[in-house]
PDB file of C-alpha atoms and ligand atoms in Angstrom:
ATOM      1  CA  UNK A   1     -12.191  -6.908  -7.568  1.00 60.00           C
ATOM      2  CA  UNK A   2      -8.339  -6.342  -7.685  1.00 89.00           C
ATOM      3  CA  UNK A   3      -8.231  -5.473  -4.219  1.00 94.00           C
ATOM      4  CA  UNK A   4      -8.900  -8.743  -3.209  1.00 95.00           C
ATOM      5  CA  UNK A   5      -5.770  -9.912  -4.955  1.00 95.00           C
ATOM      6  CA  UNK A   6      -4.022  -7.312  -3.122  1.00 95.00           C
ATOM      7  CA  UNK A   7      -5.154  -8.185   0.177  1.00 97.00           C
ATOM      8  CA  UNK A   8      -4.332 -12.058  -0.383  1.00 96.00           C
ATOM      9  CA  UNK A   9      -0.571 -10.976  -1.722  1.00 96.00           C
ATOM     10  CA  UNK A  10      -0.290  -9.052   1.511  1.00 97.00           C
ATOM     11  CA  UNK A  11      -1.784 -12.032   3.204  1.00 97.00           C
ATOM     12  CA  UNK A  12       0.893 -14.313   1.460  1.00 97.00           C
ATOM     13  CA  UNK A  13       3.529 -11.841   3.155  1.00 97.00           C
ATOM     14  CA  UNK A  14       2.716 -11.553   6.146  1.00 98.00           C
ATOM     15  CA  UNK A  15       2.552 -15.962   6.350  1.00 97.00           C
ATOM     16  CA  UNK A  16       5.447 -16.081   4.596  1.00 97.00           C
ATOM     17  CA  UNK A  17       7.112 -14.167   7.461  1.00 97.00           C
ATOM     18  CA  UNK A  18       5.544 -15.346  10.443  1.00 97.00           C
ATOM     19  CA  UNK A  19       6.361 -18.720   9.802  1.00 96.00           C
ATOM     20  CA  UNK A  20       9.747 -17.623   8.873  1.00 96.00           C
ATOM     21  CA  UNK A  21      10.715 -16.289  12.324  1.00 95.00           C
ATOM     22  CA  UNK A  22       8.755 -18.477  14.390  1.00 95.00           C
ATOM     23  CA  UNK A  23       6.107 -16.265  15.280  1.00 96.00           C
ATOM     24  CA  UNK A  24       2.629 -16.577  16.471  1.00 95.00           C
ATOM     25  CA  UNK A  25       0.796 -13.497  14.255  1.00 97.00           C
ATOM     26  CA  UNK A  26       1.454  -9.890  12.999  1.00 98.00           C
ATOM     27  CA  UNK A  27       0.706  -7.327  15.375  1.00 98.00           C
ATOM     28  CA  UNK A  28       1.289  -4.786  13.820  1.00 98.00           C
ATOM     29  CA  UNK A  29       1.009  -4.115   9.546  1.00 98.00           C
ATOM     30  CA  UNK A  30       2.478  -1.142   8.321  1.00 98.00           C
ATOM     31  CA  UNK A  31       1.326  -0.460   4.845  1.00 97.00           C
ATOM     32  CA  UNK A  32       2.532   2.427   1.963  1.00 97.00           C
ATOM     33  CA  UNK A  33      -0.346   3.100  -0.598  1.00 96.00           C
ATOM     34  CA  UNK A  34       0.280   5.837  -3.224  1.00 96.00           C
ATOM     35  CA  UNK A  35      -2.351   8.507  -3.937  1.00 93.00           C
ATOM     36  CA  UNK A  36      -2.520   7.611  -7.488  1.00 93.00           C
ATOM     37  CA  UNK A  37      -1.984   3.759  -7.006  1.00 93.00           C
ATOM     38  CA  UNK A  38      -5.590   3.180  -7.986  1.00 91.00           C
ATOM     39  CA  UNK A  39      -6.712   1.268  -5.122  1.00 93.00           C
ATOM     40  CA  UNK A  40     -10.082   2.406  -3.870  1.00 92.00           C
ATOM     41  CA  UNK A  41     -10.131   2.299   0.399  1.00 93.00           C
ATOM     42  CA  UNK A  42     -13.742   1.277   0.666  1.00 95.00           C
ATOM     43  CA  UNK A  43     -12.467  -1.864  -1.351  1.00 95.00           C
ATOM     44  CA  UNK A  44      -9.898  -2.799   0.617  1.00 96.00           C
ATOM     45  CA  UNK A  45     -11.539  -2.345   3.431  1.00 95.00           C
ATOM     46  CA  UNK A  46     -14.123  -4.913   2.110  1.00 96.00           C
ATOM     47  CA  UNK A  47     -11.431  -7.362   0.914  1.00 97.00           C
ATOM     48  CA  UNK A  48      -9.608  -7.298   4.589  1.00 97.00           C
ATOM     49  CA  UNK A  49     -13.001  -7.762   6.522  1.00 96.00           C
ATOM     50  CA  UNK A  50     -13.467 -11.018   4.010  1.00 96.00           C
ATOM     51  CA  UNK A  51     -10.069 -12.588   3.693  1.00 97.00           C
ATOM     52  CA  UNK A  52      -8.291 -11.787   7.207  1.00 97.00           C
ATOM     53  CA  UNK A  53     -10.748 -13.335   9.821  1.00 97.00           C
ATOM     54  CA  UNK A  54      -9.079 -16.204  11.032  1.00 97.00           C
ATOM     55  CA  UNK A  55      -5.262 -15.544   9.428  1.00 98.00           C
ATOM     56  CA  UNK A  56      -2.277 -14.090  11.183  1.00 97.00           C
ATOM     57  CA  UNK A  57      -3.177 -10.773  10.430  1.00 98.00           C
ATOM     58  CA  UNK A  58      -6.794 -11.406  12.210  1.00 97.00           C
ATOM     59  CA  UNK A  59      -5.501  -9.105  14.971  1.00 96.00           C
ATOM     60  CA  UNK A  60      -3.019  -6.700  13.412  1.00 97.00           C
ATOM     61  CA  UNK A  61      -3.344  -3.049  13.724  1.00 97.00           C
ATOM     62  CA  UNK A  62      -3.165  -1.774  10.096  1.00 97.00           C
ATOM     63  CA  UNK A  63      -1.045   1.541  10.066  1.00 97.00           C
ATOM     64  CA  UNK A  64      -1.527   3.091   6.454  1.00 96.00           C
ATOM     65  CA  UNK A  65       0.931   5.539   5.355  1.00 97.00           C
ATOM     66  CA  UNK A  66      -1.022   7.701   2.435  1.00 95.00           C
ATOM     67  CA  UNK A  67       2.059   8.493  -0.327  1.00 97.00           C
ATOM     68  CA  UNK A  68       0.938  11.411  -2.434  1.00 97.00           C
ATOM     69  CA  UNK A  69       1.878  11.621  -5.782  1.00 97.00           C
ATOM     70  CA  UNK A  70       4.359  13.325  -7.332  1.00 98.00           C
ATOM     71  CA  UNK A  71       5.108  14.230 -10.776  1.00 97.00           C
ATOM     72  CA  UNK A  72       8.395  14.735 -12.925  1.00 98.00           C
ATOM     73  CA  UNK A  73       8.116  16.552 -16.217  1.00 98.00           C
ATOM     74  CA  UNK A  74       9.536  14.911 -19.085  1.00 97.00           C
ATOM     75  CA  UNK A  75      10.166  18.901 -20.853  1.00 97.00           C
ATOM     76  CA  UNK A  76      10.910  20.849 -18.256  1.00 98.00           C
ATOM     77  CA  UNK A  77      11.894  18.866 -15.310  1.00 98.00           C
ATOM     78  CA  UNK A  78       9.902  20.404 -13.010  1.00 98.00           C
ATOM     79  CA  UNK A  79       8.489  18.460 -10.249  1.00 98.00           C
ATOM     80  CA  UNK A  80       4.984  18.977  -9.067  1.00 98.00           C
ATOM     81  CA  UNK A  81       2.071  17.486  -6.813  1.00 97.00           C
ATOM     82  CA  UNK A  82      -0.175  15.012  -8.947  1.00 95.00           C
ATOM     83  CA  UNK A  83      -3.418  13.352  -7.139  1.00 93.00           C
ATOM     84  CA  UNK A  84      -3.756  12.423 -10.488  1.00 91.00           C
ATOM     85  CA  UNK A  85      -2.601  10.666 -13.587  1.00 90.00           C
ATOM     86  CA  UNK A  86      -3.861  13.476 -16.219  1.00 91.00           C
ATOM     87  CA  UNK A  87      -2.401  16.493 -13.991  1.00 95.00           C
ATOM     88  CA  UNK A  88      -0.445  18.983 -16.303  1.00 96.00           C
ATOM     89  CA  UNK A  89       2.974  20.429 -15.815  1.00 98.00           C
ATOM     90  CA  UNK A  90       2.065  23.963 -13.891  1.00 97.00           C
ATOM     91  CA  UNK A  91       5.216  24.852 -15.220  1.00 98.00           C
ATOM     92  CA  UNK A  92       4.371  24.511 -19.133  1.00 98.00           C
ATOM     93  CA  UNK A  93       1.117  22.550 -19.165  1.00 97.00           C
ATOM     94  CA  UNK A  94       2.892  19.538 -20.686  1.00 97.00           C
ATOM     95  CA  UNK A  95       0.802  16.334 -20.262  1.00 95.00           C
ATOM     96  CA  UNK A  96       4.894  14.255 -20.158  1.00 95.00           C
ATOM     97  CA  UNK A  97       5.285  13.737 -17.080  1.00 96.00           C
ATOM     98  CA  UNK A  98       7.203  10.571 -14.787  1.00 95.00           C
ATOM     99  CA  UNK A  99       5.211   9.156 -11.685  1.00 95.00           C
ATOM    100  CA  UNK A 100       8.510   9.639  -9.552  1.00 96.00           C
ATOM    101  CA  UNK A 101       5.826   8.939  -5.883  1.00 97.00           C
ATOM    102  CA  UNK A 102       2.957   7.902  -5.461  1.00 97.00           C
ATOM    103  CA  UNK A 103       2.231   4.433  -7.627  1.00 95.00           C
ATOM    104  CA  UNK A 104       3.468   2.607  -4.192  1.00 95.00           C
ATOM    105  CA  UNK A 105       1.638  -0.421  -2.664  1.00 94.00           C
ATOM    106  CA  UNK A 106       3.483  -2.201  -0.477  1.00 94.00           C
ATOM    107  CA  UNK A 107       4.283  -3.693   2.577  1.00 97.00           C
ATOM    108  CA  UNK A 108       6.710  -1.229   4.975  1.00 97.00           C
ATOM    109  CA  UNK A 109       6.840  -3.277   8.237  1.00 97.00           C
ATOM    110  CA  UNK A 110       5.320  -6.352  10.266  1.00 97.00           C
ATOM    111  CA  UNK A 111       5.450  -6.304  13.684  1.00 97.00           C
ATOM    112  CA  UNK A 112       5.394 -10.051  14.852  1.00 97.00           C
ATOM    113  CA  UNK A 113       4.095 -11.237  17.925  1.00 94.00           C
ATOM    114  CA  UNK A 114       5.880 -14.402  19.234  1.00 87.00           C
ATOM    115  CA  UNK A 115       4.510 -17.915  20.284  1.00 71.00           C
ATOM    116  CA  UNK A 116       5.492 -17.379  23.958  1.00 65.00           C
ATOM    117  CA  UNK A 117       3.279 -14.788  24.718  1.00 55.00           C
TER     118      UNK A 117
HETATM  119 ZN1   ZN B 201       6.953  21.125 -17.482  1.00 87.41          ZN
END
């Protein structure tokens, strides 16, 4: 299950940069996941519930921004909505088209909570 990968990247992250400033955990994850960037919610969901217990993200509100996906045609250069890969130009139906948003996965923001508190 790739989403598992996915969650233990963002896991690697979010470590990475608590223990770079000194904090305590991540309060708050902030996360951009394009409508055509193939990952499958239910999944992730499952990954989190499996990997997070007990990490610094164990009591992080996950904020997740939804990117549609956009399209750039290679013969016209029109640019269009695509939820999906195989949507054609509505322009001129041409199948040549540049993901220009939507393919993201990543990371926006971490909001750290610090060892005082
Ligand atoms: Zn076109």
């Amino acid at each position: 299950m790739h989403e598992l990968s996915i969650v233990m990247s963002i896991l690697d992250i979010a470590n990475n940069t608590v223990e770079l400033h000194h904090a305590k955990e991540v309060e708050v994850i902030e996360l951009d996941i394009g409508e055509i960037a193939g990952i499958e919610m239910p999944a992730l969901d499952f990954a989190w519930q499996a990997a997070i217990p007990g990490t610094v993200l164990q009591k992080a509100e996950r904020q997740i921004n939804h990117i549609p996906g956009i399209g750039k045609c290679l013969e016209c250069g029109a640019t269009f909505p695509m939820p999906n890969l195989y949507t054609p130009c509505p322009e001129c139906n041409s199948y040549f088209a540049d993901v220009i948003a939507g393919k993201e996965l990543k990371i926006k923001s971490l909001t750290l909570a610090t060892a005082e508190d």
